[in-house]
Amino acid sequence: MILEERPDGPGDGENSARLQSRDLLEQSQPSRLQSRRARVHQLIDKELHIRTGAENLYRATSNSRVRETVALELSYVNASLQLLKEELEELDSSVGAPRGQGDNVSIPMIPLGLKETRELNWATPLKELITEHFGEDGASYEDELKQLDDLRQAIRMPSRDQAGLELLMAYHNQLCFLDARFSAPARSLGVLFHWYDSLTGVPAQQRTLAFEKGSVLFNMGALYTQIGARQDRSCAEGTGHAIKAFQQAAGAFGFLRENFSRAPSPDMSPATLHVFERLMTAQAQECVFEGLSLAAPGAPHDSPTQLHLAQEAAQVAAEYDLVHRALEQPPACDCVPHSWATLVQAKAEYFRALAHFHTAVALCDSPTPTEGTLPGYEQVCGLSWASELPQDPEGRRKRGKAHLRRAILGQEEALRLHAGCRVPRQVDLLQAVVGQALRRSLAKYSELDREDDFFEAAEAPDILPKTHQKPEARTPNFSQVKAVDIFHRLGPLSLFSAKNRWRLVGPVHVARGEEGFGFTLRGDSPVLIAAVIPGGRAAAAGLKEGDYIVSVNGRPCKWWKHAEVVAQLRSAGEEGVDLGVVTLSSLEQPCTGDRRPALLSPGGLLRSQKEYGRELPAPNRASPRPLLGWSRKAKGGRAEGRPQPPSETTTLAPDAGGPPSPSECPGWP
């Protein structure tokens, strides 16, 4: 029997009831969140079914009007999917209320949605290529193929943070490895890459790895925009993170625009990417202004600070004017949502009005005018207007009132423009920000207005844009994410790639003779047979100069260093060793290292090659092969991607088989 403790008085009973009601409320909040998540998932599934049907119709029909109608429907579906996924991301992050409520409300930014893709089957084509070209059992690479497939599955829905960016970079680096190992000019990889346009939702597909890499790079830029838009810009730290994110987004889109052409989807065309660059630069400039405003929140009587803020606001307006003009030009006007152009135009009007407001504050709230009180006014409005600036308080009040009038008109125009823009959120943050600024301007205007102002002042001059912190685009640093080639077991990329052709020989049994094994070794990973002594045991076994040792007594040694192979050969007895070698079909051989050639003597000691009266030329380093290209031309007319013939004067570094460096990809500086 369990005894229950009863409350002793009415006050205790009320407290108990209050606690029970609070517990029920806390228990109901997760239930509501779960219900909202389930509803969003249902809506996403519905939109995906609609997109599948529209996509099938788009591919099946040849009627231009039908295709245009279906493309419009796909754009609506794509926009709905982006909004639903953003809402789901907020729910998963336990963001119960929209940011920006209260006095520290911030203007919303424009983030880009990520490109979506279908599942991909790597296994069949890569197994066939490994079996046919590399001479190995493709079925033995199941673990590597699963690791590659898991990585691609993960990048389809990356988290909106630094971990998601690193995931995309890691997959991009693996694509560089795949391109270096499996791509060849004479054959396709055999994998069909399918991606949806980020703006229109129209599907596009190609069989080139360049399309896959370009789409991943686009998603990196889009993810930077989402990270920047999610920052809390009410503090200096969040504003700094937002500036950096938008700079990196602009750098990603700029890199994509400069290094790729003939993109199969509108969102990756050079003109559209140029618009994205300008948009991200403008949003970074807006964050710069917000950071300066945070640094000087209570300086209404500091005229230089107010004039500085006025020019910075005018610079933001000028940047958004450039973006708006770019959005009105084709092909951006055909694929970019109309709401973007409206929002950009409203922002330009708002910041232009804000520039006039700060100028009015500098004129009216500054100390008693004396000579040199407003030394920066000529830089803000021009020398001609500065010379006409009245020095008496009444004249400056009227000039400030004229600037306030332009500020009010601009803010009203921003509200009018935004009224025709579709608001995807329950709380209209832009309307709240502009409305708050308009109320502040009206209050200031009422403070300056007088009953005897029968004559209005002349029209206020334009504010000249200027900034002391111009945000520059930052190209993503792919080297910050270390990557290991998933198909490392196939051997060093300098030799074992689809661009090279070789013949596997062996195992070849080589016995030890009076003169040793009769060949000279050089290089690392894999070790090269630099010379074969005529009449020696190696020559009798069929080994040739230029062969590469890939196994010693059945043990794979593709990645062994020079000293490791020599140690194994020295430890062999009189019975000799079984060597597996590969012979390149081409006379041009890849580089393997810069070790001094060594001769295996009968006693297992290394002798100089000069004892046999011969000098061996050192091979030249192979030119770097671009690992990421769409339709990029080779520079300088030099054939890329082919091993170079030996040179007598070049000393080479060992090939460590590391990941491709960014400089080996087109567009990397």
XYZ file of C-alpha atoms in Angstrom:
669
model
C 0.000 0.000 0.000
C 1.386 3.393 -1.045
C 0.591 6.352 1.152
C 0.075 9.698 -0.582
C 1.007 12.934 1.151
C -1.945 15.329 1.103
C -1.540 19.095 1.147
C -1.867 20.651 4.569
C -3.630 23.830 3.523
C -5.284 25.678 0.668
C -2.067 27.412 -0.285
C -0.232 24.141 -0.720
C -3.074 22.821 -2.874
C -2.854 25.841 -5.187
C 0.892 25.390 -5.549
C 0.445 21.720 -6.383
C -2.170 22.507 -9.036
C 0.089 25.180 -10.491
C 2.992 22.742 -10.698
C 0.818 20.118 -12.348
C -0.425 22.587 -14.944
C 3.154 23.678 -15.670
C 4.226 20.054 -16.104
C 1.361 19.469 -18.503
C 2.370 22.557 -20.461
C 5.992 21.418 -20.667
C 4.890 17.993 -21.819
C 2.611 19.485 -24.459
C 5.364 21.628 -26.054
C 7.351 18.647 -27.445
C 4.084 17.162 -28.661
C 3.267 20.328 -30.564
C 6.744 20.425 -32.051
C 6.439 16.801 -33.098
C 3.059 17.484 -34.680
C 4.495 20.422 -36.613
C 7.398 18.286 -37.788
C 5.010 15.568 -38.959
C 2.913 18.129 -40.818
C 5.965 19.629 -42.521
C 7.146 16.162 -43.562
C 3.726 15.459 -45.063
C 3.828 18.705 -47.026
C 7.350 17.915 -48.249
C 6.234 14.470 -49.437
C 3.290 16.059 -51.229
C 5.521 18.579 -53.014
C 7.970 15.823 -53.971
C 5.154 13.813 -55.570
C 4.029 16.886 -57.497
C 7.599 17.524 -58.633
C 8.023 13.935 -59.809
C 4.901 14.151 -61.944
C 5.841 17.542 -63.369
C 9.359 16.323 -64.110
C 8.064 13.293 -66.019
C 5.754 15.528 -68.055
C 8.585 17.984 -68.703
C 10.745 15.219 -70.166
C 7.971 13.504 -72.105
C 6.487 16.481 -73.925
C 7.977 18.330 -76.867
C 5.368 21.107 -76.868
C 7.078 24.383 -75.970
C 3.999 25.846 -74.267
C 3.515 22.761 -72.142
C 7.184 22.757 -71.170
C 6.966 26.437 -70.216
C 3.905 25.781 -68.047
C 5.529 22.783 -66.395
C 8.736 24.758 -65.774
C 6.667 27.446 -64.027
C 4.989 24.798 -61.881
C 8.394 23.325 -61.015
C 9.577 26.761 -59.886
C 6.594 27.062 -57.532
C 7.199 23.566 -56.175
C 10.896 24.313 -55.715
C 10.147 27.532 -53.794
C 7.692 25.674 -51.547
C 10.223 22.933 -50.863
C 12.880 25.465 -49.888
C 10.537 27.167 -47.418
C 9.394 23.866 -45.935
C 12.969 22.667 -45.483
C 13.932 25.922 -43.789
C 10.955 25.534 -41.452
C 11.959 21.941 -40.717
C 15.521 23.056 -40.006
C 14.222 25.625 -37.518
C 12.084 22.980 -35.807
C 15.001 20.563 -35.603
C 17.098 23.335 -34.088
C 14.339 23.941 -31.498
C 13.781 27.471 -32.677
C 10.335 28.094 -31.336
C 9.987 31.791 -32.106
C 11.265 33.785 -35.073
C 14.331 35.880 -34.506
C 14.134 39.604 -34.553
C 11.235 40.240 -32.194
C 11.592 43.224 -29.919
C 13.679 46.368 -30.332
C 16.740 44.650 -31.813
C 14.953 43.565 -34.956
C 17.147 42.979 -38.031
C 16.307 43.137 -41.706
C 16.000 39.641 -43.213
C 18.666 38.529 -45.669
C 18.198 36.524 -48.868
C 19.600 32.991 -48.546
C 19.884 30.623 -51.497
C 18.381 27.174 -51.449
C 20.581 24.139 -51.993
C 20.451 22.167 -55.202
C 18.814 18.797 -54.760
C 19.973 15.553 -56.294
C 18.856 11.994 -56.765
C 20.461 8.860 -55.415
C 23.430 7.599 -57.373
C 24.709 4.125 -58.193
C 28.497 4.181 -58.046
C 28.970 0.436 -57.604
C 28.314 -1.013 -61.061
C 30.416 1.332 -63.252
C 33.298 1.615 -60.780
C 33.483 -2.147 -60.230
C 33.640 -2.697 -63.969
C 36.357 -0.058 -64.358
C 38.432 -1.502 -61.513
C 38.157 -4.975 -62.997
C 38.766 -4.058 -66.634
C 41.346 -1.293 -66.368
C 43.092 -1.852 -63.044
C 43.101 -5.640 -63.242
C 41.763 -6.138 -59.725
C 38.625 -7.720 -58.342
C 35.997 -4.976 -58.256
C 33.921 -6.919 -55.725
C 36.732 -6.545 -53.171
C 36.108 -2.790 -53.061
C 32.637 -3.012 -51.520
C 33.742 -1.132 -48.396
C 35.210 1.717 -50.409
C 32.099 2.003 -52.566
C 29.862 2.029 -49.507
C 31.983 4.738 -47.913
C 31.691 6.855 -51.057
C 27.927 6.284 -51.252
C 27.453 7.167 -47.567
C 29.395 10.389 -48.057
C 27.233 11.410 -51.001
C 24.073 10.591 -49.097
C 25.252 12.811 -46.251
C 25.868 15.857 -48.479
C 22.304 15.762 -49.781
C 21.072 17.270 -46.484
C 24.050 18.956 -44.784
C 23.596 20.754 -41.501
C 23.455 24.554 -41.682
C 26.735 25.103 -39.875
C 30.484 24.646 -40.201
C 30.135 20.864 -39.985
C 27.927 20.906 -43.072
C 30.481 22.986 -44.958
C 33.296 20.628 -44.024
C 31.179 17.710 -45.196
C 30.708 19.315 -48.620
C 34.434 20.093 -48.824
C 35.317 16.508 -47.932
C 33.063 15.191 -50.689
C 34.517 17.716 -53.139
C 38.026 16.509 -52.322
C 36.927 12.915 -52.926
C 35.535 13.965 -56.307
C 38.970 15.368 -57.138
C 40.480 11.976 -56.260
C 37.872 10.197 -58.381
C 38.502 12.519 -61.310
C 42.251 11.984 -61.091
C 41.948 8.203 -60.846
C 38.942 7.162 -62.938
C 38.439 9.893 -65.566
C 39.990 9.490 -68.979
C 39.565 11.486 -72.205
C 38.630 8.411 -74.216
C 35.882 7.091 -71.959
C 33.112 8.249 -69.650
C 32.842 7.209 -66.041
C 29.417 5.766 -66.802
C 27.610 7.502 -63.924
C 24.624 9.792 -64.617
C 24.558 12.779 -62.253
C 21.096 14.251 -61.722
C 20.604 17.656 -60.055
C 17.660 20.056 -59.767
C 17.985 23.768 -60.446
C 18.038 25.719 -57.184
C 15.835 28.521 -58.552
C 13.438 26.851 -60.975
C 13.449 23.212 -59.878
C 13.993 22.090 -63.492
C 16.046 18.871 -63.615
C 19.412 18.626 -65.367
C 21.683 15.642 -65.847
C 25.167 14.937 -67.206
C 27.699 12.123 -67.131
C 30.713 14.258 -66.256
C 32.237 14.558 -62.813
C 32.614 18.282 -63.486
C 28.835 18.699 -63.202
C 28.863 16.904 -59.866
C 31.729 19.034 -58.574
C 30.157 22.237 -59.833
C 26.870 21.400 -58.112
C 28.693 20.684 -54.845
C 30.522 24.008 -55.111
C 27.209 25.764 -55.712
C 25.754 24.156 -52.599
C 28.769 25.322 -50.627
C 28.050 28.910 -51.677
C 24.340 28.470 -50.931
C 25.124 27.013 -47.506
C 27.324 30.019 -46.726
C 24.350 32.289 -47.533
C 22.113 30.337 -45.170
C 24.712 30.469 -42.395
C 25.073 34.222 -42.878
C 21.309 34.774 -42.866
C 20.905 32.795 -39.618
C 23.416 34.851 -37.622
C 22.234 37.028 -34.750
C 23.252 40.455 -36.049
C 22.183 42.281 -32.884
C 25.715 41.767 -31.520
C 29.138 42.495 -32.952
C 30.187 38.834 -32.979
C 27.168 37.697 -34.984
C 27.596 40.578 -37.420
C 31.220 39.614 -37.994
C 30.265 35.997 -38.663
C 27.596 37.132 -41.130
C 30.078 39.334 -43.021
C 32.535 36.466 -43.331
C 29.835 34.021 -44.468
C 28.568 36.328 -47.218
C 32.141 37.045 -48.350
C 32.819 33.320 -48.662
C 29.527 32.823 -50.503
C 30.509 35.507 -52.998
C 33.914 33.841 -53.396
C 32.354 30.434 -54.066
C 30.018 31.817 -56.725
C 32.833 33.849 -58.259
C 35.078 30.808 -58.470
C 32.270 28.846 -60.101
C 31.596 31.615 -62.627
C 35.236 32.060 -63.621
C 36.054 28.396 -64.110
C 32.973 26.783 -65.609
C 31.041 27.397 -68.802
C 28.093 25.871 -70.630
C 26.361 25.012 -67.359
C 23.335 22.738 -67.871
C 21.113 24.594 -65.360
C 20.166 28.307 -65.178
C 21.333 28.766 -61.594
C 24.918 27.953 -62.617
C 25.056 30.146 -65.725
C 27.737 32.892 -65.620
C 25.129 35.693 -65.661
C 23.165 34.238 -62.748
C 26.303 33.544 -60.727
C 27.364 37.152 -61.302
C 24.040 38.284 -59.807
C 24.641 36.031 -56.805
C 28.082 37.559 -56.328
C 26.678 41.085 -56.310
C 23.853 40.090 -53.982
C 26.190 38.497 -51.442
C 28.553 41.489 -51.606
C 25.631 43.849 -50.978
C 24.450 41.785 -48.016
C 27.983 41.760 -46.600
C 28.067 45.558 -47.002
C 24.758 45.766 -45.148
C 26.271 43.774 -42.282
C 29.222 46.183 -42.234
C 26.801 49.071 -41.721
C 25.007 47.185 -38.969
C 28.310 46.550 -37.218
C 29.187 50.251 -37.349
C 25.739 51.132 -36.001
C 26.285 48.786 -33.070
C 29.650 50.409 -32.337
C 28.074 53.892 -32.093
C 24.561 53.422 -30.691
C 24.415 56.551 -28.544
C 26.243 59.200 -30.531
C 23.473 61.518 -31.836
C 25.557 64.597 -31.011
C 28.692 63.247 -32.705
C 28.414 64.803 -36.163
C 31.396 62.999 -37.783
C 30.018 59.639 -36.655
C 26.543 60.436 -38.020
C 27.966 61.598 -41.349
C 30.101 58.473 -41.526
C 27.009 56.313 -40.966
C 25.181 58.325 -43.626
C 27.800 57.535 -46.258
C 27.949 53.893 -45.223
C 24.157 53.623 -45.579
C 24.364 55.289 -48.989
C 27.014 52.723 -49.982
C 24.642 49.891 -49.049
C 21.885 51.521 -51.121
C 24.259 51.836 -54.089
C 25.201 48.147 -53.829
C 21.542 47.101 -53.812
C 20.857 49.372 -56.799
C 23.479 47.415 -58.750
C 21.889 44.152 -57.682
C 18.432 45.350 -58.737
C 19.665 46.391 -62.183
C 21.345 43.000 -62.595
C 18.140 41.214 -61.562
C 16.207 43.020 -64.274
C 18.473 41.684 -67.020
C 18.022 38.263 -68.659
C 18.540 35.463 -67.855
C 18.317 36.430 -64.153
C 14.888 38.031 -64.585
C 13.564 34.744 -66.026
C 14.683 32.448 -63.207
C 15.227 34.524 -60.056
C 12.045 34.929 -57.945
C 10.296 38.268 -58.393
C 10.151 38.696 -54.621
C 13.941 38.966 -54.581
C 13.928 41.953 -56.912
C 11.193 43.623 -54.847
C 13.043 43.015 -51.585
C 16.318 44.320 -53.044
C 14.604 47.479 -54.328
C 12.904 48.021 -50.963
C 16.255 47.658 -49.200
C 17.851 50.211 -51.518
C 15.120 52.739 -50.724
C 15.357 52.010 -47.007
C 19.115 52.534 -46.757
C 18.967 55.624 -48.953
C 16.401 57.028 -46.527
C 18.591 55.993 -43.604
C 21.483 57.987 -45.082
C 19.313 61.134 -45.118
C 18.175 60.481 -41.550
C 21.747 60.296 -40.215
C 22.647 63.441 -42.144
C 19.681 65.253 -40.597
C 20.770 64.147 -37.122
C 24.289 65.428 -37.809
C 22.903 68.814 -38.889
C 20.357 69.315 -36.146
C 21.798 67.614 -33.080
C 25.375 68.854 -33.385
C 26.722 71.568 -31.055
C 26.354 75.275 -31.783
C 27.723 75.814 -35.300
C 31.115 77.377 -35.581
C 33.630 77.366 -38.364
C 34.671 73.807 -39.099
C 31.862 72.214 -37.113
C 30.859 69.920 -40.021
C 34.124 69.275 -41.854
C 32.744 66.087 -43.433
C 29.589 67.567 -44.939
C 31.286 68.380 -48.245
C 32.301 64.713 -48.545
C 28.738 63.606 -47.836
C 26.833 65.952 -50.161
C 29.486 67.451 -52.405
C 31.465 70.681 -52.320
C 28.764 72.817 -53.942
C 26.137 71.854 -51.380
C 28.621 72.201 -48.516
C 29.382 75.785 -49.544
C 25.660 76.583 -49.362
C 25.239 75.047 -45.920
C 23.896 77.720 -43.533
C 25.974 78.238 -40.434
C 23.144 79.571 -38.279
C 21.034 77.078 -36.293
C 17.819 78.018 -38.093
C 19.285 77.411 -41.545
C 20.739 74.077 -40.512
C 17.423 73.093 -38.965
C 15.698 73.679 -42.287
C 18.382 71.752 -44.167
C 18.043 68.878 -41.696
C 14.289 69.006 -42.095
C 14.700 68.657 -45.871
C 16.848 65.530 -45.358
C 14.221 64.139 -42.994
C 11.541 64.727 -45.614
C 13.506 62.616 -48.094
C 14.042 59.979 -45.418
C 10.305 59.748 -44.754
C 9.470 59.548 -48.458
C 12.060 56.824 -48.963
C 10.808 54.756 -46.041
C 7.214 55.059 -47.236
C 8.335 53.917 -50.694
C 10.130 50.928 -49.138
C 6.921 49.947 -47.345
C 4.915 50.338 -50.553
C 7.322 48.134 -52.497
C 7.363 45.527 -49.788
C 3.574 45.424 -49.640
C 3.574 43.689 -53.032
C 6.210 41.151 -51.976
C 5.120 37.711 -50.833
C 6.018 37.265 -47.178
C 6.937 33.650 -46.406
C 6.951 34.065 -42.629
C 4.371 34.828 -39.977
C 6.349 37.813 -38.715
C 7.229 40.355 -41.399
C 10.646 41.477 -40.187
C 11.313 43.957 -42.990
C 8.017 45.756 -42.413
C 8.806 45.918 -38.711
C 12.260 47.421 -39.318
C 11.126 50.001 -41.880
C 8.045 50.866 -39.820
C 10.197 51.473 -36.758
C 12.554 53.703 -38.775
C 9.604 55.615 -40.237
C 8.179 56.297 -36.782
C 11.570 57.532 -35.651
C 11.869 59.837 -38.664
C 8.343 61.208 -38.158
C 9.080 61.888 -34.492
C 12.255 63.753 -35.423
C 10.414 65.687 -38.119
C 7.698 66.695 -35.626
C 10.411 67.856 -33.253
C 11.900 70.129 -35.927
C 8.609 71.298 -37.392
C 7.288 74.697 -36.324
C 4.012 76.451 -36.841
C 5.627 79.422 -38.603
C 7.369 77.247 -41.243
C 5.380 78.664 -44.143
C 8.176 78.143 -46.646
C 9.688 74.721 -47.098
C 13.408 74.400 -47.539
C 14.916 73.431 -50.867
C 15.257 69.784 -51.855
C 17.977 67.999 -49.915
C 20.994 66.798 -51.946
C 21.833 63.153 -52.530
C 24.223 61.459 -50.120
C 27.452 60.370 -51.767
C 28.215 56.693 -51.072
C 31.501 55.794 -49.432
C 32.740 52.975 -47.238
C 35.876 52.403 -45.204
C 35.372 48.627 -45.130
C 34.743 47.139 -48.545
C 34.011 43.409 -48.179
C 36.020 41.291 -50.606
C 35.014 37.879 -51.900
C 36.857 34.951 -50.309
C 37.427 31.769 -52.261
C 36.728 28.682 -50.128
C 39.845 27.023 -48.764
C 39.407 23.346 -49.636
C 42.733 22.393 -48.079
C 41.383 23.060 -44.583
C 39.584 19.696 -44.747
C 42.050 16.833 -44.903
C 40.969 13.995 -47.163
C 42.312 10.508 -47.787
C 41.701 8.841 -51.120
C 38.968 6.270 -50.590
C 40.455 4.067 -53.335
C 43.936 4.328 -51.883
C 44.458 0.581 -52.293
C 44.562 0.902 -56.076
C 47.946 2.590 -55.813
C 49.538 6.027 -56.317
C 47.668 8.345 -58.661
C 50.847 9.134 -60.592
C 50.653 5.675 -62.166
C 47.435 3.856 -61.326
C 44.783 5.957 -63.023
C 42.498 5.544 -66.007
C 44.659 8.016 -67.955
C 47.557 5.548 -68.011
C 47.641 2.119 -69.623
C 49.831 -0.667 -68.295
C 50.291 -4.401 -68.457
C 50.589 -6.518 -65.331
C 53.498 -8.968 -65.476
C 54.228 -11.618 -62.947
C 54.899 -12.941 -60.606
C 58.395 -13.024 -62.127
C 60.954 -15.147 -60.285
C 64.389 -13.519 -60.117
C 67.257 -15.515 -58.650
C 70.334 -13.960 -57.109
C 73.492 -14.255 -59.164
C 77.118 -13.332 -58.737
C 76.312 -9.766 -59.791
C 73.209 -9.570 -57.606
C 69.763 -9.410 -59.140
C 71.037 -7.355 -62.053
C 68.820 -4.262 -61.899
C 68.842 -0.758 -60.447
C 66.012 0.776 -58.440
C 64.899 4.341 -58.013
C 61.970 6.240 -56.535
C 59.139 5.634 -54.128
C 55.551 4.466 -54.348
C 55.945 2.562 -56.580
C 59.631 1.763 -56.946
C 60.949 1.977 -60.516
C 63.360 -0.416 -62.200
C 65.634 2.286 -63.576
C 68.057 -0.030 -65.414
C 68.539 -3.720 -66.216
C 72.075 -5.042 -66.706
C 72.309 -6.973 -69.984
C 72.897 -10.659 -69.416
C 71.962 -10.466 -65.740
C 69.370 -12.477 -63.855
C 66.739 -9.716 -64.127
C 67.151 -9.529 -67.900
C 66.881 -13.315 -68.149
C 63.645 -13.233 -66.131
C 62.153 -10.709 -68.541
C 62.316 -7.543 -66.472
C 62.798 -4.315 -68.406
C 63.892 -0.815 -67.715
C 60.850 1.305 -66.809
C 58.922 -1.478 -65.058
C 57.356 -0.730 -61.675
C 57.478 -3.217 -58.813
C 53.984 -3.695 -57.328
C 54.504 -6.837 -55.230
C 57.383 -8.703 -53.541
C 56.799 -12.371 -52.749
C 53.068 -11.852 -53.039
C 52.961 -8.790 -50.767
C 51.587 -5.616 -52.432
C 54.177 -2.846 -52.383
C 52.599 -0.086 -54.453
C 52.940 2.355 -51.549
C 56.293 1.109 -50.231
C 59.209 3.447 -49.948
C 62.511 2.856 -51.691
C 64.204 1.597 -48.530
C 61.394 -0.871 -47.776
C 61.649 -2.568 -51.173
C 65.453 -2.682 -50.945
C 65.257 -4.220 -47.465
C 62.941 -6.977 -48.708
C 65.247 -7.762 -51.621
C 68.322 -7.798 -49.425
C 66.655 -10.258 -47.069
C 65.998 -12.703 -49.898
C 68.212 -15.775 -49.940
C 69.877 -17.547 -52.832
C 66.471 -18.823 -53.987
C 65.593 -15.263 -55.088
C 62.277 -13.403 -55.033
C 58.957 -13.330 -56.886
C 58.236 -9.866 -58.233
C 54.988 -8.477 -59.609
C 55.645 -5.637 -62.049
C 53.633 -3.425 -64.356
C 54.816 -2.099 -67.690
C 53.423 1.135 -69.056
C 52.139 0.973 -72.612
C 53.311 4.532 -73.301
C 56.943 5.579 -73.588
C 56.176 8.573 -71.393
C 56.421 7.433 -67.805
C 55.252 9.215 -64.660
C 57.642 10.403 -62.035
C 58.284 8.228 -59.001
C 60.833 9.971 -56.790
C 64.207 11.592 -56.400
C 66.185 8.768 -54.771
C 69.657 8.107 -56.094
C 69.690 4.916 -58.159
C 71.045 1.913 -56.278
C 72.339 -1.448 -57.495
C 71.614 -4.666 -55.625
C 74.895 -6.473 -55.089
C 75.354 -10.228 -54.487
C 75.845 -9.648 -50.777
C 72.753 -7.567 -50.469
C 74.760 -4.310 -50.202
C 74.051 -1.245 -52.322
C 76.720 -0.114 -54.723
C 76.944 3.051 -56.733
C 75.863 2.762 -60.334
C 79.163 4.348 -61.389
C 80.945 1.087 -60.600
C 79.286 -0.308 -63.696
C 80.262 2.655 -65.824
C 76.768 4.059 -66.492
C 74.786 7.145 -65.598
C 71.017 6.942 -65.346
C 68.888 9.970 -66.269
C 66.435 11.203 -63.673
C 62.876 11.463 -64.892
C 61.191 14.817 -65.015
C 58.138 15.570 -62.883
C 54.888 15.097 -64.648
C 52.898 18.257 -65.241
C 49.919 18.608 -62.908
C 46.681 17.407 -64.408
C 43.617 19.576 -63.807
C 41.365 17.469 -61.641
C 38.250 19.590 -61.923
C 37.160 20.943 -65.259
C 34.018 21.670 -67.167
C 35.222 22.994 -70.486
C 38.451 24.588 -69.402
C 41.264 25.078 -71.887
C 44.831 24.058 -71.168
C 47.199 26.932 -70.491
C 50.260 27.645 -72.549
C 49.513 25.019 -75.154
C 51.135 22.309 -73.004
C 49.531 18.911 -72.941
C 48.133 18.307 -69.486
C 47.609 15.095 -67.659
C 50.255 13.090 -69.580
C 53.519 11.926 -67.998
C 56.607 13.719 -69.214
C 59.701 11.988 -70.684
C 62.818 11.637 -68.547
C 65.224 14.522 -68.197
C 68.910 14.292 -67.317
C 68.906 17.336 -65.064
C 65.673 17.154 -63.070
C 65.613 15.883 -59.500
C 62.210 14.674 -58.378
C 60.551 14.431 -54.978
C 58.980 11.127 -54.020
C 55.318 10.703 -54.933
C 53.599 10.359 -51.579
C 50.229 9.743 -53.121
C 48.594 12.621 -51.207
C 45.328 14.328 -52.044
C 45.213 16.566 -55.095
C 46.134 20.115 -54.202
C 43.777 22.976 -55.076
C 46.304 24.268 -57.616
C 45.756 21.113 -59.662
C 42.144 22.114 -60.313
C 41.132 24.641 -62.956
C 40.622 28.063 -61.568
C 42.771 27.584 -58.522
C 45.361 30.336 -58.380
